[in-house]
Amino acid sequence: MENNYRFLRACRRQDVDCTPVWMMRQAGRYLPEYRKLRKKHSFWEMCRTPELAVEVTLQPLRRMEIDAAILFSDILVPLVPMGAAIEFFEGKGPVVEKPIRTASDLANLKVIDANETVPFVMEAIKILRRELDGKVPLIGFSGAPFTLASYLVEGGGSKQYQHIKTLMYANPEVFHKLMDMISDTVISYLSAQIEAGAQVVQLFDSWVGCLGPLDYQEYVYPYNRKIFAALETYDVPKIHFANQASTLIDQVVAAGGDIIGLDWRQDLKKAWDIVGPERGVQGNFEPIALFAPIPEIRKRVKRILDQAENRNGHIFNLGHGILPTTPIDNAKAMIDAVHEFSAR
Ligand code: CP3
């Protein structure tokens, strides 16, 4: 057993030498080497050029003892060949040129075959597997249908989710058709990533926390369930991360995933009781606590590890993505503290 495969072992709830750790958004703007490369290339160019995506994926691993690599890409990548024009603006995030709000908008979208339409993602995965050479496993990912639909319908990020909820309540047929098309796209996208060599996949349901449990059950659960069911044929661990979803956690678990991602708003020990012993949990360090002095960071790492009690199946992570202004030394201190305090 390679030590560095402790992440895969934890995903399968096997014994580990210490708790594995990685960070959501670990490939990104808090690293000066990322910012330097980004000055020369647009964000889409970086996502679409396998050599650049590979380089950015590897950057954080050169600095820190991270136990998994996550492919550098974006959840919005497959929406472009589906038919959406998406641009990134500095400080504003992604913007969808013509939001999808009616049946006729929907007619311009199509389900994609990922190998045909985003081959650069699969190419990056193949190169990464060679470059990583068994040192750490590679995580592939996709946005979940509701999160992706929110971008398409809102036209970008949102505070109130007024347009997507209005579509849901006033025009459920269009909503369900859209979710159906996105789900089929996600299944093609994740299957292709696994076939190309992704050893674990994570489904990001970043915006689903805006829904109440009854709406989750009716409008979201069937689609996430369908995705996990479709991926059952692949013997790779699946992580299901739903952000701000402590009130939905039992439903998230029922939808699927071997590992349930937790944000920092919930108590890890109590959440794991709901998740149950058959699955692992990932999380849940508050990303903004990385701005605290290192002794405070270490204390907070210890607190999470104490809640997990070195049970098999804990993967340490942030509760959400690392912020671009995070001091690198603090992130590194968190990672080192996880390994130090959790050594078996
Ligand atoms: O985790 C990783 O390191 C892998 C790469 C990754 C990125 N985005 C790179 C990125 C992953 C897994 C994502 C997922 C993603 N993208 C999510 C789900 C995760 C989450 O945070 O809940 C979401 C909601 C998106 C959509 C998205 N992409 C937004 C809102 C933004 C803008 C953010 C901002 O603050 O401007 C992006 C752009 C993006 N994705 C960047 C990176 C490194 C920054 C782009 C830049 O260099 O300007």
Tab-separated table of C-alpha atoms and ligand atoms in Angstrom:
chain	number	residue	atom	x	y	z
A	1	MET	CA	0.000	0.000	0.000
A	2	GLU	CA	1.287	3.408	-0.945
A	3	ASN	CA	0.905	5.860	1.900
A	4	ASN	CA	-0.228	8.502	-0.514
A	5	TYR	CA	-3.226	6.422	-1.387
A	6	ARG	CA	-4.579	7.036	2.098
A	7	PHE	CA	-7.221	9.187	0.421
A	8	LEU	CA	-8.607	6.257	-1.594
A	9	ARG	CA	-8.410	4.007	1.433
A	10	ALA	CA	-10.396	6.533	3.487
A	11	CYS	CA	-12.994	6.765	0.701
A	12	ARG	CA	-13.486	3.008	1.130
A	13	ARG	CA	-13.495	3.280	4.948
A	14	GLN	CA	-10.327	1.203	5.234
A	15	ASP	CA	-7.559	1.723	7.805
A	16	VAL	CA	-5.200	4.629	7.155
A	17	ASP	CA	-1.886	5.787	8.653
A	18	CYS	CA	-3.392	9.250	9.185
A	19	THR	CA	-6.426	11.222	7.999
A	20	PRO	CA	-6.136	12.345	4.348
A	21	VAL	CA	-6.699	15.998	3.483
A	22	TRP	CA	-7.306	18.097	0.372
A	23	MET	CA	-8.911	21.499	-0.159
A	24	MET	CA	-11.808	22.453	-2.395
A	25	ARG	CA	-10.496	25.004	-4.930
A	26	GLN	CA	-6.930	24.040	-4.071
A	27	ALA	CA	-5.955	24.802	-7.674
A	28	GLY	CA	-6.486	28.529	-7.897
A	29	ARG	CA	-5.904	32.142	-7.208
A	30	TYR	CA	-4.395	32.000	-3.703
A	31	LEU	CA	-1.231	30.671	-5.412
A	32	PRO	CA	1.053	33.268	-7.072
A	33	GLU	CA	2.113	30.700	-9.687
A	34	TYR	CA	-1.556	30.345	-10.680
A	35	ARG	CA	-2.004	34.124	-10.931
A	36	LYS	CA	1.133	34.417	-13.039
A	37	LEU	CA	-0.118	31.868	-15.558
A	38	ARG	CA	-3.601	33.382	-15.491
A	39	LYS	CA	-2.171	36.771	-16.588
A	40	LYS	CA	-1.200	35.177	-19.877
A	41	HIS	CA	-4.337	33.107	-20.473
A	42	SER	CA	-8.066	33.575	-20.065
A	43	PHE	CA	-9.837	31.293	-17.598
A	44	TRP	CA	-11.558	29.354	-20.399
A	45	GLU	CA	-8.253	28.952	-22.231
A	46	MET	CA	-6.777	27.454	-19.076
A	47	CYS	CA	-9.690	25.039	-18.756
A	48	ARG	CA	-9.562	24.040	-22.433
A	49	THR	CA	-5.809	23.540	-22.810
A	50	PRO	CA	-4.811	20.213	-21.260
A	51	GLU	CA	-1.189	21.257	-20.621
A	52	LEU	CA	-2.328	24.350	-18.695
A	53	ALA	CA	-5.004	22.477	-16.739
A	54	VAL	CA	-2.413	19.832	-15.827
A	55	GLU	CA	0.096	22.439	-14.669
A	56	VAL	CA	-2.467	24.221	-12.469
A	57	THR	CA	-3.704	20.937	-11.003
A	58	LEU	CA	-0.157	20.085	-9.930
A	59	GLN	CA	0.759	23.500	-8.487
A	60	PRO	CA	-0.657	23.060	-4.968
A	61	LEU	CA	0.854	19.556	-4.710
A	62	ARG	CA	4.340	20.977	-5.165
A	63	ARG	CA	3.920	23.190	-2.115
A	64	MET	CA	1.931	21.086	0.323
A	65	GLU	CA	1.472	17.502	1.444
A	66	ILE	CA	-2.019	17.250	-0.064
A	67	ASP	CA	-3.404	13.705	-0.336
A	68	ALA	CA	-5.387	14.096	-3.565
A	69	ALA	CA	-5.251	16.117	-6.767
A	70	ILE	CA	-8.453	17.631	-8.152
A	71	LEU	CA	-8.595	18.273	-11.847
A	72	PHE	CA	-8.403	21.990	-12.647
A	73	SER	CA	-11.542	22.828	-14.602
A	74	ASP	CA	-14.916	24.323	-13.786
A	75	ILE	CA	-18.437	23.036	-13.208
A	76	LEU	CA	-19.650	25.318	-16.008
A	77	VAL	CA	-17.466	23.675	-18.698
A	78	PRO	CA	-20.120	21.206	-20.004
A	79	LEU	CA	-22.795	23.926	-20.165
A	80	VAL	CA	-21.034	25.607	-23.078
A	81	PRO	CA	-21.389	22.720	-25.569
A	82	MET	CA	-24.953	22.273	-24.262
A	83	GLY	CA	-25.572	25.648	-25.890
A	84	ALA	CA	-24.939	28.349	-23.266
A	85	ALA	CA	-22.592	31.269	-23.915
A	86	ILE	CA	-20.716	31.885	-20.640
A	87	GLU	CA	-18.094	34.498	-19.896
A	88	PHE	CA	-16.059	35.172	-16.767
A	89	PHE	CA	-15.650	38.764	-15.677
A	90	GLU	CA	-13.072	39.935	-13.179
A	91	GLY	CA	-14.620	40.190	-9.709
A	92	LYS	CA	-18.071	39.340	-11.043
A	93	GLY	CA	-17.776	35.625	-11.668
A	94	PRO	CA	-19.502	33.784	-14.517
A	95	VAL	CA	-22.234	35.389	-16.623
A	96	VAL	CA	-24.580	33.463	-18.953
A	97	GLU	CA	-25.329	35.617	-21.981
A	98	LYS	CA	-28.922	34.453	-22.593
A	99	PRO	CA	-30.438	32.923	-19.459
A	100	ILE	CA	-32.806	29.972	-19.954
A	101	ARG	CA	-36.278	30.951	-18.747
A	102	THR	CA	-38.840	29.633	-21.256
A	103	ALA	CA	-39.622	26.559	-23.333
A	104	SER	CA	-38.189	28.265	-26.412
A	105	ASP	CA	-34.924	29.067	-24.585
A	106	LEU	CA	-34.755	25.399	-23.684
A	107	ALA	CA	-35.129	24.391	-27.331
A	108	ASN	CA	-31.658	25.840	-27.928
A	109	LEU	CA	-30.042	23.443	-25.440
A	110	LYS	CA	-28.952	19.875	-26.044
A	111	VAL	CA	-27.633	16.942	-24.035
A	112	ILE	CA	-23.941	16.432	-24.748
A	113	ASP	CA	-21.671	13.474	-25.249
A	114	ALA	CA	-18.709	14.550	-23.118
A	115	ASN	CA	-16.042	12.644	-25.038
A	116	GLU	CA	-17.098	14.405	-28.222
A	117	THR	CA	-17.661	17.898	-26.895
A	118	VAL	CA	-15.144	18.394	-24.058
A	119	PRO	CA	-12.316	15.990	-25.008
A	120	PHE	CA	-9.751	18.369	-23.488
A	121	VAL	CA	-11.004	17.403	-20.011
A	122	MET	CA	-10.405	13.710	-20.659
A	123	GLU	CA	-7.018	14.500	-22.207
A	124	ALA	CA	-5.990	16.462	-19.081
A	125	ILE	CA	-7.051	13.509	-16.906
A	126	LYS	CA	-4.960	11.060	-18.940
A	127	ILE	CA	-1.874	13.273	-18.762
A	128	LEU	CA	-2.398	13.841	-15.034
A	129	ARG	CA	-2.545	10.127	-14.278
A	130	ARG	CA	0.827	9.726	-15.979
A	131	GLU	CA	2.328	12.775	-14.252
A	132	LEU	CA	0.990	11.837	-10.822
A	133	ASP	CA	2.465	8.394	-11.358
A	134	GLY	CA	0.683	6.847	-8.398
A	135	LYS	CA	1.789	9.561	-5.936
A	136	VAL	CA	-1.735	10.726	-5.111
A	137	PRO	CA	-5.142	9.882	-6.577
A	138	LEU	CA	-6.960	12.168	-9.021
A	139	ILE	CA	-10.461	13.511	-8.331
A	140	GLY	CA	-12.814	14.366	-11.196
A	141	PHE	CA	-15.972	16.412	-10.635
A	142	SER	CA	-19.201	17.848	-11.939
A	143	GLY	CA	-21.735	20.368	-10.769
A	144	ALA	CA	-25.071	18.843	-9.710
A	145	PRO	CA	-28.161	19.523	-11.843
A	146	PHE	CA	-29.777	22.112	-9.562
A	147	THR	CA	-26.550	24.106	-9.189
A	148	LEU	CA	-25.928	24.065	-12.944
A	149	ALA	CA	-29.567	24.867	-13.715
A	150	SER	CA	-29.349	27.830	-11.328
A	151	TYR	CA	-26.484	29.288	-13.347
A	152	LEU	CA	-28.338	28.802	-16.613
A	153	VAL	CA	-31.613	30.269	-15.369
A	154	GLU	CA	-30.304	33.063	-13.142
A	155	GLY	CA	-27.662	33.997	-15.699
A	156	GLY	CA	-24.906	33.888	-13.091
A	157	GLY	CA	-24.502	33.728	-9.341
A	158	SER	CA	-27.543	34.709	-7.289
A	159	LYS	CA	-28.630	35.729	-3.799
A	160	GLN	CA	-32.362	35.046	-3.962
A	161	TYR	CA	-32.644	32.384	-6.699
A	162	GLN	CA	-35.769	34.139	-7.852
A	163	HIS	CA	-35.665	33.035	-11.482
A	164	ILE	CA	-34.890	29.378	-10.922
A	165	LYS	CA	-37.524	29.094	-8.187
A	166	THR	CA	-40.077	30.937	-10.299
A	167	LEU	CA	-39.420	28.534	-13.159
A	168	MET	CA	-39.790	25.632	-10.748
A	169	TYR	CA	-43.126	26.806	-9.306
A	170	ALA	CA	-44.691	28.509	-12.336
A	171	ASN	CA	-43.387	26.383	-15.180
A	172	PRO	CA	-42.473	22.996	-13.724
A	173	GLU	CA	-42.502	21.226	-17.087
A	174	VAL	CA	-39.717	23.403	-18.413
A	175	PHE	CA	-37.841	23.097	-15.120
A	176	HIS	CA	-38.039	19.298	-15.128
A	177	LYS	CA	-37.015	19.067	-18.780
A	178	LEU	CA	-33.996	21.282	-18.076
A	179	MET	CA	-32.996	19.193	-15.039
A	180	ASP	CA	-33.402	16.053	-17.100
A	181	MET	CA	-31.120	17.330	-19.861
A	182	ILE	CA	-28.498	18.468	-17.373
A	183	SER	CA	-28.631	15.135	-15.519
A	184	ASP	CA	-27.968	13.214	-18.734
A	185	THR	CA	-25.103	15.578	-19.489
A	186	VAL	CA	-23.659	15.085	-15.991
A	187	ILE	CA	-23.867	11.288	-16.364
A	188	SER	CA	-22.000	11.457	-19.676
A	189	TYR	CA	-19.467	13.904	-18.220
A	190	LEU	CA	-18.666	11.922	-15.058
A	191	SER	CA	-18.656	8.558	-16.874
A	192	ALA	CA	-16.164	9.941	-19.403
A	193	GLN	CA	-13.951	11.313	-16.616
A	194	ILE	CA	-13.935	7.951	-14.832
A	195	GLU	CA	-13.181	6.112	-18.064
A	196	ALA	CA	-10.330	8.541	-18.744
A	197	GLY	CA	-8.809	7.782	-15.331
A	198	ALA	CA	-10.455	9.838	-12.566
A	199	GLN	CA	-10.150	7.669	-9.431
A	200	VAL	CA	-12.820	9.438	-7.378
A	201	VAL	CA	-15.578	11.839	-8.469
A	202	GLN	CA	-17.244	14.629	-6.545
A	203	LEU	CA	-20.677	16.058	-7.289
A	204	PHE	CA	-20.865	19.739	-6.228
A	205	ASP	CA	-24.371	20.877	-5.266
A	206	SER	CA	-23.179	24.302	-4.224
A	207	TRP	CA	-26.449	26.212	-4.372
A	208	VAL	CA	-29.021	23.609	-3.331
A	209	GLY	CA	-29.092	24.975	0.231
A	210	CYS	CA	-31.565	27.646	-0.902
A	211	LEU	CA	-34.315	25.000	-1.024
A	212	GLY	CA	-36.542	23.596	1.690
A	213	PRO	CA	-36.819	19.822	2.193
A	214	LEU	CA	-40.124	19.388	0.334
A	215	ASP	CA	-38.793	21.194	-2.717
A	216	TYR	CA	-35.543	19.225	-2.581
A	217	GLN	CA	-37.548	16.014	-2.566
A	218	GLU	CA	-39.699	16.954	-5.520
A	219	TYR	CA	-37.355	18.961	-7.718
A	220	VAL	CA	-33.818	17.813	-6.957
A	221	TYR	CA	-33.684	14.390	-5.351
A	222	PRO	CA	-34.837	12.370	-8.426
A	223	TYR	CA	-32.060	13.840	-10.569
A	224	ASN	CA	-29.203	13.415	-8.105
A	225	ARG	CA	-30.460	9.907	-7.382
A	226	LYS	CA	-30.500	9.111	-11.098
A	227	ILE	CA	-26.881	10.269	-11.449
A	228	PHE	CA	-25.584	8.154	-8.557
A	229	ALA	CA	-27.580	5.163	-9.771
A	230	ALA	CA	-26.131	5.530	-13.272
A	231	LEU	CA	-22.588	5.643	-11.873
A	232	GLU	CA	-23.019	2.511	-9.785
A	233	THR	CA	-21.455	0.453	-12.571
A	234	TYR	CA	-18.152	2.206	-11.886
A	235	ASP	CA	-16.194	0.974	-8.906
A	236	VAL	CA	-14.834	4.403	-7.964
A	237	PRO	CA	-15.783	6.261	-4.779
A	238	LYS	CA	-18.279	9.091	-5.229
A	239	ILE	CA	-18.362	12.168	-3.004
A	240	HIS	CA	-21.626	14.103	-2.687
A	241	PHE	CA	-21.098	17.663	-1.486
A	242	ALA	CA	-24.189	19.772	-0.857
A	243	ASN	CA	-23.417	23.222	0.498
A	244	GLN	CA	-25.529	24.853	3.247
A	245	ALA	CA	-27.593	21.711	3.320
A	246	SER	CA	-27.675	20.652	6.975
A	247	THR	CA	-31.491	20.656	6.897
A	248	LEU	CA	-31.426	18.405	3.814
A	249	ILE	CA	-28.736	15.996	4.913
A	250	ASP	CA	-30.861	12.850	5.191
A	251	GLN	CA	-32.179	13.449	1.682
A	252	VAL	CA	-28.694	14.141	0.327
A	253	VAL	CA	-27.544	10.833	1.802
A	254	ALA	CA	-30.514	9.018	0.267
A	255	ALA	CA	-29.696	10.508	-3.135
A	256	GLY	CA	-26.312	8.803	-3.051
A	257	GLY	CA	-22.567	9.023	-2.552
A	258	ASP	CA	-20.007	6.954	-0.634
A	259	ILE	CA	-18.726	10.063	1.104
A	260	ILE	CA	-20.923	12.973	2.163
A	261	GLY	CA	-19.290	16.415	2.044
A	262	LEU	CA	-20.144	18.665	4.993
A	263	ASP	CA	-19.863	22.414	5.236
A	264	TRP	CA	-18.728	24.057	8.490
A	265	ARG	CA	-22.210	25.063	9.606
A	266	GLN	CA	-22.916	21.604	10.930
A	267	ASP	CA	-21.430	19.567	13.721
A	268	LEU	CA	-19.360	16.786	12.129
A	269	LYS	CA	-20.115	14.198	14.780
A	270	LYS	CA	-23.862	14.766	14.752
A	271	ALA	CA	-23.914	14.892	10.965
A	272	TRP	CA	-22.046	11.582	10.738
A	273	ASP	CA	-24.705	10.028	13.005
A	274	ILE	CA	-27.313	11.000	10.410
A	275	VAL	CA	-25.113	9.940	7.483
A	276	GLY	CA	-24.685	6.560	9.149
A	277	PRO	CA	-21.752	4.172	9.534
A	278	GLU	CA	-22.051	2.842	5.970
A	279	ARG	CA	-20.602	6.035	4.519
A	280	GLY	CA	-17.707	8.353	5.155
A	281	VAL	CA	-17.776	12.121	5.632
A	282	GLN	CA	-15.631	14.901	4.197
A	283	GLY	CA	-15.021	18.232	5.884
A	284	ASN	CA	-15.481	20.598	7.493
A	285	PHE	CA	-12.975	23.333	8.383
A	286	GLU	CA	-14.345	26.888	8.074
A	287	PRO	CA	-12.353	28.391	5.141
A	288	ILE	CA	-12.175	31.833	6.764
A	289	ALA	CA	-10.532	30.346	9.863
A	290	LEU	CA	-7.453	30.025	7.613
A	291	PHE	CA	-6.998	33.747	8.215
A	292	ALA	CA	-6.496	33.142	11.959
A	293	PRO	CA	-3.033	32.787	13.545
A	294	ILE	CA	-1.516	29.327	13.132
A	295	PRO	CA	-2.032	28.238	16.784
A	296	GLU	CA	-5.757	28.928	16.374
A	297	ILE	CA	-5.794	27.000	13.071
A	298	ARG	CA	-4.128	24.033	14.776
A	299	LYS	CA	-6.649	24.166	17.610
A	300	ARG	CA	-9.529	24.103	15.164
A	301	VAL	CA	-8.014	21.204	13.198
A	302	LYS	CA	-7.736	19.261	16.450
A	303	ARG	CA	-11.356	20.008	17.284
A	304	ILE	CA	-12.609	18.539	13.990
A	305	LEU	CA	-10.352	15.491	14.310
A	306	ASP	CA	-11.661	14.946	17.843
A	307	GLN	CA	-15.192	14.888	16.485
A	308	ALA	CA	-14.208	12.340	13.828
A	309	GLU	CA	-12.478	10.187	16.492
A	310	ASN	CA	-10.105	8.687	13.870
A	311	ARG	CA	-13.005	6.651	12.560
A	312	ASN	CA	-12.383	5.052	9.182
A	313	GLY	CA	-13.926	7.101	6.404
A	314	HIS	CA	-13.066	10.656	7.455
A	315	ILE	CA	-11.531	12.884	4.795
A	316	PHE	CA	-10.431	16.265	6.072
A	317	ASN	CA	-11.371	19.218	3.856
A	318	LEU	CA	-12.583	22.778	4.026
A	319	GLY	CA	-16.323	23.282	4.386
A	320	HIS	CA	-16.237	25.123	1.031
A	321	GLY	CA	-13.623	26.516	-1.374
A	322	ILE	CA	-10.418	28.209	-0.232
A	323	LEU	CA	-10.571	32.001	-0.622
A	324	PRO	CA	-8.201	33.668	-3.122
A	325	THR	CA	-6.681	35.882	-0.387
A	326	THR	CA	-5.794	32.980	1.959
A	327	PRO	CA	-2.160	32.995	3.214
A	328	ILE	CA	-0.458	29.901	1.770
A	329	ASP	CA	1.505	29.236	4.950
A	330	ASN	CA	-1.750	28.974	6.882
A	331	ALA	CA	-3.209	26.442	4.449
A	332	LYS	CA	0.010	24.477	4.717
A	333	ALA	CA	-0.144	24.636	8.527
A	334	MET	CA	-3.668	23.217	8.430
A	335	ILE	CA	-2.615	20.322	6.204
A	336	ASP	CA	0.422	19.491	8.306
A	337	ALA	CA	-1.636	19.661	11.511
A	338	VAL	CA	-4.171	17.181	10.101
A	339	HIS	CA	-1.440	14.619	9.468
A	340	GLU	CA	0.304	15.308	12.762
A	341	PHE	CA	-2.753	15.103	15.028
A	342	SER	CA	-4.383	12.150	13.273
A	343	ALA	CA	-1.387	9.790	13.058
A	344	ARG	CA	-2.609	6.345	14.093
B	1	CP3	O1	-11.168	22.717	-6.611
B	1	CP3	C1	-10.292	22.925	-7.488
B	1	CP3	O2	-9.182	23.390	-7.235
B	1	CP3	C2	-10.567	22.471	-8.893
B	1	CP3	C3	-11.013	23.488	-9.788
B	1	CP3	C4	-12.385	24.119	-9.617
B	1	CP3	C5	-12.662	25.440	-10.006
B	1	CP3	N1	-14.000	25.653	-9.890
B	1	CP3	C6	-11.671	26.391	-10.479
B	1	CP3	C7	-12.014	27.821	-10.621
B	1	CP3	C8	-13.582	23.559	-9.175
B	1	CP3	C9	-13.836	22.182	-8.583
B	1	CP3	C10	-14.593	24.526	-9.373
B	1	CP3	C11	-16.003	24.273	-9.082
B	1	CP3	C12	-16.959	25.385	-9.146
B	1	CP3	N2	-17.017	26.390	-10.050
B	1	CP3	C13	-18.063	25.487	-8.290
B	1	CP3	C14	-18.460	24.513	-7.262
B	1	CP3	C15	-17.591	24.602	-6.071
B	1	CP3	C16	-18.040	25.595	-5.118
B	1	CP3	O3	-17.264	26.524	-4.842
B	1	CP3	O4	-19.121	25.403	-4.548
B	1	CP3	C17	-18.767	26.651	-8.654
B	1	CP3	C18	-19.998	27.193	-7.996
B	1	CP3	C19	-18.108	27.196	-9.789
B	1	CP3	C20	-18.514	28.365	-10.601
B	1	CP3	C21	-17.465	29.392	-10.620
B	1	CP3	N3	-16.265	29.275	-11.287
B	1	CP3	C22	-17.478	30.638	-9.972
B	1	CP3	C23	-18.600	31.143	-9.101
B	1	CP3	C24	-16.276	31.282	-10.296
B	1	CP3	C25	-15.865	32.672	-9.969
B	1	CP3	C26	-15.357	32.756	-8.598
B	1	CP3	C27	-14.800	34.125	-8.309
B	1	CP3	O5	-14.605	34.323	-7.109
B	1	CP3	O6	-14.553	34.910	-9.215
B	1	CP3	C28	-15.505	30.402	-11.079
B	1	CP3	C29	-14.150	30.636	-11.604
B	1	CP3	C30	-13.080	29.727	-11.115
B	1	CP3	N4	-13.202	28.372	-11.043
B	1	CP3	C31	-11.762	30.096	-10.739
B	1	CP3	C32	-11.091	28.900	-10.451
B	1	CP3	C33	-9.651	28.748	-10.046
B	1	CP3	C34	-11.190	31.518	-10.721
B	1	CP3	C35	-11.064	31.997	-12.102
B	1	CP3	C36	-10.003	33.056	-12.281
B	1	CP3	O7	-8.813	32.704	-12.332
B	1	CP3	O8	-10.382	34.229	-12.400
